[in-house]
């Protein structure tokens, strides 16, 4: 019973920047990993970036050097700073979180946000 709400999407010109945010609707006991995925029209959803509770990050090759993922554990929020945006980055971006709302395995959860549209014009 964890809801994730994304914000920060919009329309920008190539070379511009956006900062996406994803916040949980309730207090979370722990989060193993949070990540951002995207899905462009006619394509499969792909991982853009992820970050573990320990701060380990992973990025898709297409966004390395341009995007930065970060998290605020106290606020159960993950961010995606997107710089030097390209038209190819146009997609719906989804937040994902895997973790626990309690200290036991039965309290494990995996949630997805509703998605936020990012459109980059040439």
Tab-separated table of N, CA, C and O in Angstrom:
chain	number	residue	atom	x	y	z
A	1	UNK	N	0.830	-1.187	0.000
A	1	UNK	CA	0.000	0.000	0.000
A	1	UNK	C	0.875	1.252	0.000
A	1	UNK	O	0.789	2.109	0.889
A	2	UNK	N	1.701	1.349	-1.015
A	2	UNK	CA	2.572	2.499	-1.176
A	2	UNK	C	2.290	3.131	-2.529
A	2	UNK	O	2.348	2.467	-3.560
A	3	UNK	N	1.980	4.386	-2.504
A	3	UNK	CA	1.748	5.124	-3.737
A	3	UNK	C	2.921	6.048	-4.017
A	3	UNK	O	3.437	6.709	-3.114
A	4	UNK	N	3.337	6.068	-5.264
A	4	UNK	CA	4.424	6.927	-5.693
A	4	UNK	C	3.867	7.980	-6.639
A	4	UNK	O	3.113	7.664	-7.555
A	5	UNK	N	4.256	9.207	-6.407
A	5	UNK	CA	3.766	10.315	-7.209
A	5	UNK	C	4.934	11.036	-7.852
A	5	UNK	O	5.795	11.562	-7.150
A	6	UNK	N	4.944	11.057	-9.181
A	6	UNK	CA	5.999	11.735	-9.919
A	6	UNK	C	5.593	13.164	-10.247
A	6	UNK	O	4.407	13.473	-10.397
A	7	UNK	N	6.591	13.997	-10.400
A	7	UNK	CA	6.358	15.367	-10.811
A	7	UNK	C	7.607	15.894	-11.498
A	7	UNK	O	8.680	15.311	-11.384
A	8	UNK	N	7.461	16.986	-12.203
A	8	UNK	CA	8.605	17.632	-12.826
A	8	UNK	C	8.710	17.463	-14.324
A	8	UNK	O	9.589	18.065	-14.956
A	9	UNK	N	7.846	16.657	-14.907
A	9	UNK	CA	7.891	16.481	-16.342
A	9	UNK	C	7.384	17.715	-17.063
A	9	UNK	O	6.822	18.623	-16.461
A	10	UNK	N	7.593	17.729	-18.365
A	10	UNK	CA	7.139	18.860	-19.147
A	10	UNK	C	7.757	18.888	-20.523
A	10	UNK	O	8.336	17.904	-20.979
A	11	UNK	N	7.630	20.027	-21.168
A	11	UNK	CA	8.158	20.236	-22.507
A	11	UNK	C	9.360	21.166	-22.439
A	11	UNK	O	9.267	22.266	-21.888
A	12	UNK	N	10.470	20.715	-22.993
A	12	UNK	CA	11.685	21.520	-23.015
A	12	UNK	C	12.353	21.405	-24.377
A	12	UNK	O	12.099	20.467	-25.135
A	13	UNK	N	13.210	22.362	-24.664
A	13	UNK	CA	13.980	22.322	-25.894
A	13	UNK	C	15.228	21.466	-25.714
A	13	UNK	O	15.705	21.277	-24.599
A	14	UNK	N	15.722	20.942	-26.802
A	14	UNK	CA	16.952	20.161	-26.751
A	14	UNK	C	18.052	20.975	-26.090
A	14	UNK	O	18.210	22.163	-26.368
A	15	UNK	N	18.795	20.316	-25.221
A	15	UNK	CA	19.845	20.989	-24.487
A	15	UNK	C	19.400	21.522	-23.141
A	15	UNK	O	20.242	21.929	-22.330
A	16	UNK	N	18.116	21.504	-22.902
A	16	UNK	CA	17.582	21.999	-21.649
A	16	UNK	C	17.640	20.967	-20.548
A	16	UNK	O	18.165	19.867	-20.719
A	17	UNK	N	17.069	21.332	-19.409
A	17	UNK	CA	17.112	20.471	-18.236
A	17	UNK	C	15.757	20.349	-17.573
A	17	UNK	O	14.911	21.244	-17.662
A	18	UNK	N	15.566	19.233	-16.903
A	18	UNK	CA	14.395	18.989	-16.083
A	18	UNK	C	14.827	18.213	-14.854
A	18	UNK	O	15.817	17.479	-14.898
A	19	UNK	N	14.086	18.368	-13.790
A	19	UNK	CA	14.341	17.609	-12.576
A	19	UNK	C	13.059	16.895	-12.166
A	19	UNK	O	12.073	17.538	-11.809
A	20	UNK	N	13.086	15.588	-12.228
A	20	UNK	CA	11.943	14.786	-11.854
A	20	UNK	C	12.021	14.405	-10.379
A	20	UNK	O	13.102	14.149	-9.858
A	21	UNK	N	10.872	14.352	-9.749
A	21	UNK	CA	10.791	13.949	-8.355
A	21	UNK	C	9.768	12.837	-8.211
A	21	UNK	O	8.771	12.797	-8.928
A	22	UNK	N	10.015	11.952	-7.282
A	22	UNK	CA	9.094	10.866	-6.984
A	22	UNK	C	9.026	10.710	-5.478
A	22	UNK	O	10.037	10.411	-4.836
A	23	UNK	N	7.848	10.905	-4.931
A	23	UNK	CA	7.667	10.852	-3.486
A	23	UNK	C	6.647	9.796	-3.093
A	23	UNK	O	5.614	9.643	-3.754
A	24	UNK	N	6.927	9.086	-2.043
A	24	UNK	CA	5.996	8.096	-1.517
A	24	UNK	C	4.901	8.787	-0.722
A	24	UNK	O	5.128	9.824	-0.097
A	25	UNK	N	3.713	8.198	-0.766
A	25	UNK	CA	2.563	8.803	-0.111
A	25	UNK	C	2.475	8.498	1.376
A	25	UNK	O	1.600	9.015	2.056
A	26	UNK	N	3.357	7.671	1.861
A	26	UNK	CA	3.350	7.302	3.259
A	26	UNK	C	4.761	7.006	3.736
A	26	UNK	O	5.686	6.873	2.934
A	27	UNK	N	4.896	6.854	5.014
A	27	UNK	CA	6.189	6.524	5.589
A	27	UNK	C	6.578	5.107	5.175
A	27	UNK	O	5.749	4.194	5.181
A	28	UNK	N	7.815	4.944	4.825
A	28	UNK	CA	8.339	3.648	4.407
A	28	UNK	C	9.430	3.219	5.380
A	28	UNK	O	10.305	4.015	5.732
A	29	UNK	N	9.376	1.966	5.778
A	29	UNK	CA	10.355	1.451	6.725
A	29	UNK	C	11.753	1.414	6.104
A	29	UNK	O	12.721	1.859	6.722
A	30	UNK	N	11.827	0.869	4.916
A	30	UNK	CA	13.098	0.803	4.219
A	30	UNK	C	12.855	0.636	2.730
A	30	UNK	O	11.843	0.084	2.317
A	31	UNK	N	13.789	1.110	1.950
A	31	UNK	CA	13.729	0.960	0.503
A	31	UNK	C	15.018	0.317	0.023
A	31	UNK	O	16.108	0.816	0.307
A	32	UNK	N	14.882	-0.777	-0.695
A	32	UNK	CA	16.057	-1.468	-1.209
A	32	UNK	C	16.617	-0.759	-2.425
A	32	UNK	O	17.829	-0.572	-2.557
A	33	UNK	N	15.725	-0.378	-3.318
A	33	UNK	CA	16.154	0.289	-4.529
A	33	UNK	C	15.022	1.147	-5.076
A	33	UNK	O	13.855	0.782	-4.992
A	34	UNK	N	15.386	2.279	-5.620
A	34	UNK	CA	14.449	3.136	-6.322
A	34	UNK	C	15.039	3.432	-7.686
A	34	UNK	O	16.259	3.537	-7.833
A	35	UNK	N	14.178	3.547	-8.653
A	35	UNK	CA	14.679	3.791	-9.988
A	35	UNK	C	13.704	4.529	-10.869
A	35	UNK	O	12.529	4.695	-10.536
A	36	UNK	N	14.241	4.983	-11.981
A	36	UNK	CA	13.447	5.637	-13.000
A	36	UNK	C	13.490	4.811	-14.273
A	36	UNK	O	14.567	4.388	-14.708
A	37	UNK	N	12.332	4.587	-14.830
A	37	UNK	CA	12.189	3.894	-16.096
A	37	UNK	C	11.497	4.830	-17.068
A	37	UNK	O	10.864	5.803	-16.667
A	38	UNK	N	11.615	4.530	-18.337
A	38	UNK	CA	10.909	5.330	-19.325
A	38	UNK	C	10.389	4.439	-20.441
A	38	UNK	O	10.940	3.377	-20.720
A	39	UNK	N	9.338	4.901	-21.063
A	39	UNK	CA	8.742	4.178	-22.169
A	39	UNK	C	8.321	5.159	-23.248
A	39	UNK	O	7.468	6.016	-23.022
A	40	UNK	N	8.936	5.017	-24.394
A	40	UNK	CA	8.600	5.839	-25.546
A	40	UNK	C	7.550	5.118	-26.379
A	40	UNK	O	7.413	3.895	-26.302
A	41	UNK	N	6.800	5.846	-27.191
A	41	UNK	CA	5.776	5.223	-28.020
A	41	UNK	C	6.342	4.105	-28.887
A	41	UNK	O	7.354	4.288	-29.566
A	42	UNK	N	5.706	2.944	-28.835
A	42	UNK	CA	6.138	1.823	-29.644
A	42	UNK	C	7.353	1.086	-29.136
A	42	UNK	O	7.841	0.169	-29.809
A	43	UNK	N	7.848	1.453	-27.969
A	43	UNK	CA	9.027	0.808	-27.419
A	43	UNK	C	8.744	0.221	-26.044
A	43	UNK	O	7.779	0.592	-25.378
A	44	UNK	N	9.596	-0.706	-25.632
A	44	UNK	CA	9.460	-1.322	-24.326
A	44	UNK	C	9.977	-0.387	-23.241
A	44	UNK	O	10.818	0.473	-23.487
A	45	UNK	N	9.461	-0.592	-22.053
A	45	UNK	CA	9.937	0.185	-20.926
A	45	UNK	C	11.383	-0.197	-20.621
A	45	UNK	O	11.741	-1.378	-20.626
A	46	UNK	N	12.202	0.788	-20.355
A	46	UNK	CA	13.605	0.542	-20.085
A	46	UNK	C	14.054	1.266	-18.826
A	46	UNK	O	13.525	2.316	-18.468
A	47	UNK	N	15.044	0.696	-18.191
A	47	UNK	CA	15.622	1.319	-17.012
A	47	UNK	C	16.479	2.501	-17.425
A	47	UNK	O	17.326	2.387	-18.308
A	48	UNK	N	16.268	3.619	-16.771
A	48	UNK	CA	17.060	4.815	-17.016
A	48	UNK	C	18.157	4.933	-15.970
A	48	UNK	O	19.330	5.136	-16.293
A	49	UNK	N	17.769	4.830	-14.713
A	49	UNK	CA	18.721	4.940	-13.616
A	49	UNK	C	18.118	4.336	-12.361
A	49	UNK	O	16.896	4.332	-12.191
A	50	UNK	N	18.964	3.839	-11.495
A	50	UNK	CA	18.512	3.287	-10.230
A	50	UNK	C	19.508	3.627	-9.137
A	50	UNK	O	20.675	3.920	-9.413
A	51	UNK	N	19.029	3.567	-7.911
A	51	UNK	CA	19.890	3.842	-6.772
A	51	UNK	C	19.461	2.965	-5.609
A	51	UNK	O	18.278	2.829	-5.313
A	52	UNK	N	20.422	2.339	-4.952
A	52	UNK	CA	20.139	1.458	-3.835
A	52	UNK	C	20.147	2.239	-2.530
A	52	UNK	O	20.514	3.418	-2.486
A	53	UNK	N	19.754	1.556	-1.463
A	53	UNK	CA	19.750	2.192	-0.156
A	53	UNK	C	21.150	2.610	0.268
A	53	UNK	O	21.309	3.548	1.051
A	54	UNK	N	22.152	1.910	-0.252
A	54	UNK	CA	23.527	2.236	0.066
A	54	UNK	C	24.125	3.310	-0.812
A	54	UNK	O	25.286	3.689	-0.626
A	55	UNK	N	23.360	3.789	-1.778
A	55	UNK	CA	23.834	4.857	-2.634
A	55	UNK	C	24.470	4.414	-3.934
A	55	UNK	O	24.964	5.259	-4.698
A	56	UNK	N	24.462	3.125	-4.202
A	56	UNK	CA	25.019	2.628	-5.454
A	56	UNK	C	24.083	2.977	-6.605
A	56	UNK	O	22.877	2.756	-6.523
A	57	UNK	N	24.638	3.519	-7.675
A	57	UNK	CA	23.831	3.950	-8.813
A	57	UNK	C	24.143	3.160	-10.069
A	57	UNK	O	25.231	2.607	-10.233
A	58	UNK	N	23.169	3.144	-10.952
A	58	UNK	CA	23.324	2.479	-12.232
A	58	UNK	C	22.582	3.301	-13.273
A	58	UNK	O	21.469	3.773	-13.017
A	59	UNK	N	23.200	3.468	-14.446
A	59	UNK	CA	22.606	4.274	-15.498
A	59	UNK	C	22.610	3.547	-16.825
A	59	UNK	O	23.518	2.771	-17.131
A	60	UNK	N	21.600	3.828	-17.606
A	60	UNK	CA	21.600	3.354	-18.977
A	60	UNK	C	22.709	4.077	-19.729
A	60	UNK	O	22.996	5.247	-19.462
A	61	UNK	N	23.330	3.388	-20.667
A	61	UNK	CA	24.430	3.992	-21.414
A	61	UNK	C	24.010	5.283	-22.117
A	61	UNK	O	24.806	6.215	-22.245
A	62	UNK	N	22.778	5.338	-22.545
A	62	UNK	CA	22.302	6.482	-23.301
A	62	UNK	C	22.186	7.765	-22.483
A	62	UNK	O	22.090	8.851	-23.056
A	63	UNK	N	22.204	7.645	-21.155
A	63	UNK	CA	22.041	8.833	-20.322
A	63	UNK	C	23.246	9.117	-19.437
A	63	UNK	O	23.257	10.135	-18.730
A	64	UNK	N	24.238	8.273	-19.472
A	64	UNK	CA	25.425	8.480	-18.648
A	64	UNK	C	26.080	9.814	-18.971
A	64	UNK	O	26.255	10.172	-20.126
A	65	UNK	N	26.419	10.526	-17.917
A	65	UNK	CA	27.042	11.823	-18.083
A	65	UNK	C	26.061	12.960	-18.221
A	65	UNK	O	26.454	14.131	-18.141
A	66	UNK	N	24.794	12.639	-18.422
A	66	UNK	CA	23.769	13.670	-18.589
A	66	UNK	C	22.740	13.658	-17.462
A	66	UNK	O	22.260	14.711	-17.055
A	67	UNK	N	22.402	12.473	-16.987
A	67	UNK	CA	21.399	12.331	-15.932
A	67	UNK	C	22.066	11.960	-14.616
A	67	UNK	O	23.080	11.250	-14.595
A	68	UNK	N	21.467	12.395	-13.528
A	68	UNK	CA	21.949	12.055	-12.204
A	68	UNK	C	20.775	11.671	-11.316
A	68	UNK	O	19.818	12.437	-11.187
A	69	UNK	N	20.853	10.496	-10.724
A	69	UNK	CA	19.814	10.054	-9.811
A	69	UNK	C	20.285	10.266	-8.379
A	69	UNK	O	21.462	10.071	-8.067
A	70	UNK	N	19.386	10.662	-7.525
A	70	UNK	CA	19.706	10.868	-6.120
A	70	UNK	C	18.466	10.580	-5.288
A	70	UNK	O	17.361	10.460	-5.818
A	71	UNK	N	18.660	10.474	-3.991
A	71	UNK	CA	17.527	10.191	-3.121
A	71	UNK	C	17.679	10.900	-1.789
A	71	UNK	O	18.788	11.179	-1.334
A	72	UNK	N	16.551	11.174	-1.187
A	72	UNK	CA	16.492	11.741	0.140
A	72	UNK	C	15.763	10.712	0.989
A	72	UNK	O	14.539	10.622	0.953
A	73	UNK	N	16.511	9.923	1.726
A	73	UNK	CA	15.921	8.837	2.499
A	73	UNK	C	14.930	9.324	3.554
A	73	UNK	O	13.931	8.665	3.832
A	74	UNK	N	15.211	10.460	4.138
A	74	UNK	CA	14.328	10.997	5.164
A	74	UNK	C	12.960	11.345	4.608
A	74	UNK	O	11.957	11.286	5.321
A	75	UNK	N	12.914	11.702	3.344
A	75	UNK	CA	11.662	12.090	2.712
A	75	UNK	C	11.100	11.012	1.791
A	75	UNK	O	10.063	11.222	1.157
A	76	UNK	N	11.790	9.875	1.717
A	76	UNK	CA	11.373	8.790	0.826
A	76	UNK	C	11.129	9.306	-0.587
A	76	UNK	O	10.107	9.003	-1.211
A	77	UNK	N	12.077	10.056	-1.055
A	77	UNK	CA	11.961	10.701	-2.354
A	77	UNK	C	13.187	10.420	-3.209
A	77	UNK	O	14.313	10.418	-2.708
A	78	UNK	N	12.958	10.197	-4.477
A	78	UNK	CA	14.040	10.005	-5.426
A	78	UNK	C	13.925	11.072	-6.506
A	78	UNK	O	12.819	11.476	-6.878
A	79	UNK	N	15.079	11.526	-6.994
A	79	UNK	CA	15.121	12.571	-7.992
A	79	UNK	C	15.894	12.110	-9.219
A	79	UNK	O	16.757	11.245	-9.140
A	80	UNK	N	15.586	12.722	-10.323
A	80	UNK	CA	16.345	12.484	-11.544
A	80	UNK	C	16.623	13.837	-12.184
A	80	UNK	O	15.709	14.473	-12.720
A	81	UNK	N	17.863	14.269	-12.092
A	81	UNK	CA	18.278	15.505	-12.736
A	81	UNK	C	18.659	15.171	-14.168
A	81	UNK	O	19.554	14.363	-14.404
A	82	UNK	N	17.986	15.798	-15.107
A	82	UNK	CA	18.177	15.508	-16.513
A	82	UNK	C	18.735	16.741	-17.209
A	82	UNK	O	18.053	17.756	-17.329
A	83	UNK	N	19.967	16.642	-17.660
A	83	UNK	CA	20.626	17.741	-18.350
A	83	UNK	C	20.935	17.360	-19.789
A	83	UNK	O	20.948	16.187	-20.148
A	84	UNK	N	21.195	18.363	-20.593
A	84	UNK	CA	21.529	18.151	-22.003
A	84	UNK	C	20.522	17.227	-22.669
A	84	UNK	O	20.886	16.271	-23.362
A	85	UNK	N	19.276	17.524	-22.476
A	85	UNK	CA	18.217	16.665	-22.987
A	85	UNK	C	18.201	16.621	-24.506
A	85	UNK	O	18.477	17.614	-25.184
A	86	UNK	N	17.869	15.452	-25.011
A	86	UNK	CA	17.788	15.209	-26.442
A	86	UNK	C	16.371	14.790	-26.818
A	86	UNK	O	15.637	14.268	-25.981
A	87	UNK	N	15.982	14.984	-28.061
A	87	UNK	CA	14.659	14.519	-28.488
A	87	UNK	C	14.453	13.028	-28.223
A	87	UNK	O	13.322	12.600	-27.959
A	88	UNK	N	15.519	12.258	-28.272
A	88	UNK	CA	15.439	10.826	-28.021
A	88	UNK	C	15.054	10.502	-26.579
A	88	UNK	O	14.697	9.359	-26.273
A	89	UNK	N	15.136	11.479	-25.694
A	89	UNK	CA	14.758	11.275	-24.304
A	89	UNK	C	13.252	11.383	-24.095
A	89	UNK	O	12.765	11.118	-22.995
A	90	UNK	N	12.545	11.782	-25.118
A	90	UNK	CA	11.097	11.926	-25.015
A	90	UNK	C	10.448	10.592	-24.671
A	90	UNK	O	10.647	9.597	-25.369
A	91	UNK	N	9.686	10.574	-23.593
A	91	UNK	CA	9.045	9.353	-23.124
A	91	UNK	C	8.225	9.671	-21.885
A	91	UNK	O	8.298	10.771	-21.340
A	92	UNK	N	7.466	8.684	-21.453
A	92	UNK	CA	6.825	8.760	-20.157
A	92	UNK	C	7.794	8.146	-19.156
A	92	UNK	O	8.264	7.020	-19.355
A	93	UNK	N	8.088	8.867	-18.114
A	93	UNK	CA	9.030	8.408	-17.107
A	93	UNK	C	8.280	7.909	-15.879
A	93	UNK	O	7.399	8.591	-15.356
A	94	UNK	N	8.660	6.719	-15.435
A	94	UNK	CA	8.003	6.078	-14.307
A	94	UNK	C	8.977	5.864	-13.158
A	94	UNK	O	10.117	5.446	-13.367
A	95	UNK	N	8.491	6.106	-11.981
A	95	UNK	CA	9.260	5.846	-10.775
A	95	UNK	C	8.907	4.469	-10.236
A	95	UNK	O	7.753	4.045	-10.296
A	96	UNK	N	9.895	3.773	-9.721
A	96	UNK	CA	9.694	2.466	-9.117
A	96	UNK	C	10.422	2.402	-7.787
A	96	UNK	O	11.514	2.952	-7.637
A	97	UNK	N	9.815	1.720	-6.839
A	97	UNK	CA	10.445	1.530	-5.543
A	97	UNK	C	10.165	0.131	-5.028
A	97	UNK	O	9.029	-0.346	-5.088
A	98	UNK	N	11.193	-0.513	-4.530
A	98	UNK	CA	11.081	-1.828	-3.904
A	98	UNK	C	11.616	-1.714	-2.496
A	98	UNK	O	12.735	-1.241	-2.288
A	99	UNK	N	10.832	-2.165	-1.535
A	99	UNK	CA	11.281	-2.066	-0.159
A	99	UNK	C	10.294	-2.685	0.800
A	99	UNK	O	9.579	-3.622	0.455
A	100	UNK	N	10.278	-2.143	2.015
A	100	UNK	CA	9.410	-2.660	3.061
A	100	UNK	C	8.724	-1.520	3.789
A	100	UNK	O	9.321	-0.468	4.012
A	101	UNK	N	7.486	-1.752	4.178
A	101	UNK	CA	6.766	-0.803	5.006
A	101	UNK	C	6.787	-1.242	6.462
A	101	UNK	O	6.209	-0.581	7.324
A	102	UNK	N	7.451	-2.352	6.715
A	102	UNK	CA	7.613	-2.874	8.051
A	102	UNK	C	8.894	-3.678	8.130
A	102	UNK	O	9.548	-3.905	7.114
A	103	UNK	N	9.273	-4.139	9.311
A	103	UNK	CA	10.550	-4.830	9.497
A	103	UNK	C	10.569	-6.299	9.100
A	103	UNK	O	11.604	-6.951	9.239
A	104	UNK	N	9.466	-6.838	8.611
A	104	UNK	CA	9.408	-8.249	8.253
A	104	UNK	C	9.165	-8.421	6.758
A	104	UNK	O	8.704	-7.515	6.070
A	105	UNK	N	9.455	-9.617	6.263
A	105	UNK	CA	9.320	-9.913	4.845
A	105	UNK	C	7.896	-9.727	4.350
A	105	UNK	O	7.673	-9.337	3.199
A	106	UNK	N	6.921	-10.011	5.192
A	106	UNK	CA	5.522	-9.877	4.804
A	106	UNK	C	5.146	-8.446	4.466
A	106	UNK	O	4.122	-8.208	3.824
A	107	UNK	N	5.969	-7.518	4.888
A	107	UNK	CA	5.694	-6.109	4.639
A	107	UNK	C	6.403	-5.587	3.390
A	107	UNK	O	6.480	-4.380	3.185
A	108	UNK	N	6.900	-6.470	2.565
A	108	UNK	CA	7.594	-6.080	1.349
A	108	UNK	C	6.623	-5.482	0.343
A	108	UNK	O	5.469	-5.887	0.257
A	109	UNK	N	7.108	-4.527	-0.422
A	109	UNK	CA	6.278	-3.914	-1.448
A	109	UNK	C	7.089	-3.616	-2.697
A	109	UNK	O	8.318	-3.527	-2.666
A	110	UNK	N	6.377	-3.467	-3.777
A	110	UNK	CA	6.951	-3.017	-5.040
A	110	UNK	C	5.896	-2.142	-5.696
A	110	UNK	O	4.799	-2.610	-5.993
A	111	UNK	N	6.225	-0.882	-5.898
A	111	UNK	CA	5.242	0.068	-6.407
A	111	UNK	C	5.763	0.848	-7.600
A	111	UNK	O	6.969	1.066	-7.737
A	112	UNK	N	4.834	1.264	-8.419
A	112	UNK	CA	5.119	2.085	-9.586
A	112	UNK	C	4.298	3.359	-9.543
A	112	UNK	O	3.142	3.354	-9.115
A	113	UNK	N	4.888	4.422	-10.009
A	113	UNK	CA	4.159	5.665	-10.131
A	113	UNK	C	3.313	5.665	-11.394
A	113	UNK	O	3.391	4.757	-12.223
A	114	UNK	N	2.509	6.697	-11.548
A	114	UNK	CA	1.625	6.799	-12.697
A	114	UNK	C	2.334	7.270	-13.957
A	114	UNK	O	1.820	7.101	-15.061
A	115	UNK	N	3.487	7.846	-13.794
A	115	UNK	CA	4.257	8.313	-14.928
A	115	UNK	C	4.126	9.812	-15.137
A	115	UNK	O	3.091	10.402	-14.843
A	116	UNK	N	5.177	10.404	-15.656
A	116	UNK	CA	5.167	11.815	-15.994
A	116	UNK	C	5.782	11.987	-17.377
A	116	UNK	O	6.807	11.389	-17.693
A	117	UNK	N	5.142	12.776	-18.199
A	117	UNK	CA	5.569	12.944	-19.581
A	117	UNK	C	6.731	13.918	-19.690
A	117	UNK	O	6.692	15.018	-19.134
A	118	UNK	N	7.746	13.497	-20.418
A	118	UNK	CA	8.872	14.362	-20.747
A	118	UNK	C	8.953	14.452	-22.264
A	118	UNK	O	9.071	13.433	-22.944
A	119	UNK	N	8.867	15.656	-22.775
A	119	UNK	CA	8.936	15.872	-24.211
A	119	UNK	C	10.050	16.863	-24.520
A	119	UNK	O	10.079	17.962	-23.963
A	120	UNK	N	10.950	16.464	-25.390
A	120	UNK	CA	12.084	17.299	-25.756
A	120	UNK	C	11.983	17.643	-27.235
A	120	UNK	O	11.989	16.751	-28.093
A	121	UNK	N	11.891	18.913	-27.527
A	121	UNK	CA	11.773	19.360	-28.902
A	121	UNK	C	13.144	19.693	-29.473
A	121	UNK	O	14.069	20.057	-28.746
A	122	UNK	N	13.270	19.578	-30.778
A	122	UNK	CA	14.532	19.862	-31.437
A	122	UNK	C	14.709	21.347	-31.667
A	122	UNK	O	13.763	22.130	-31.565
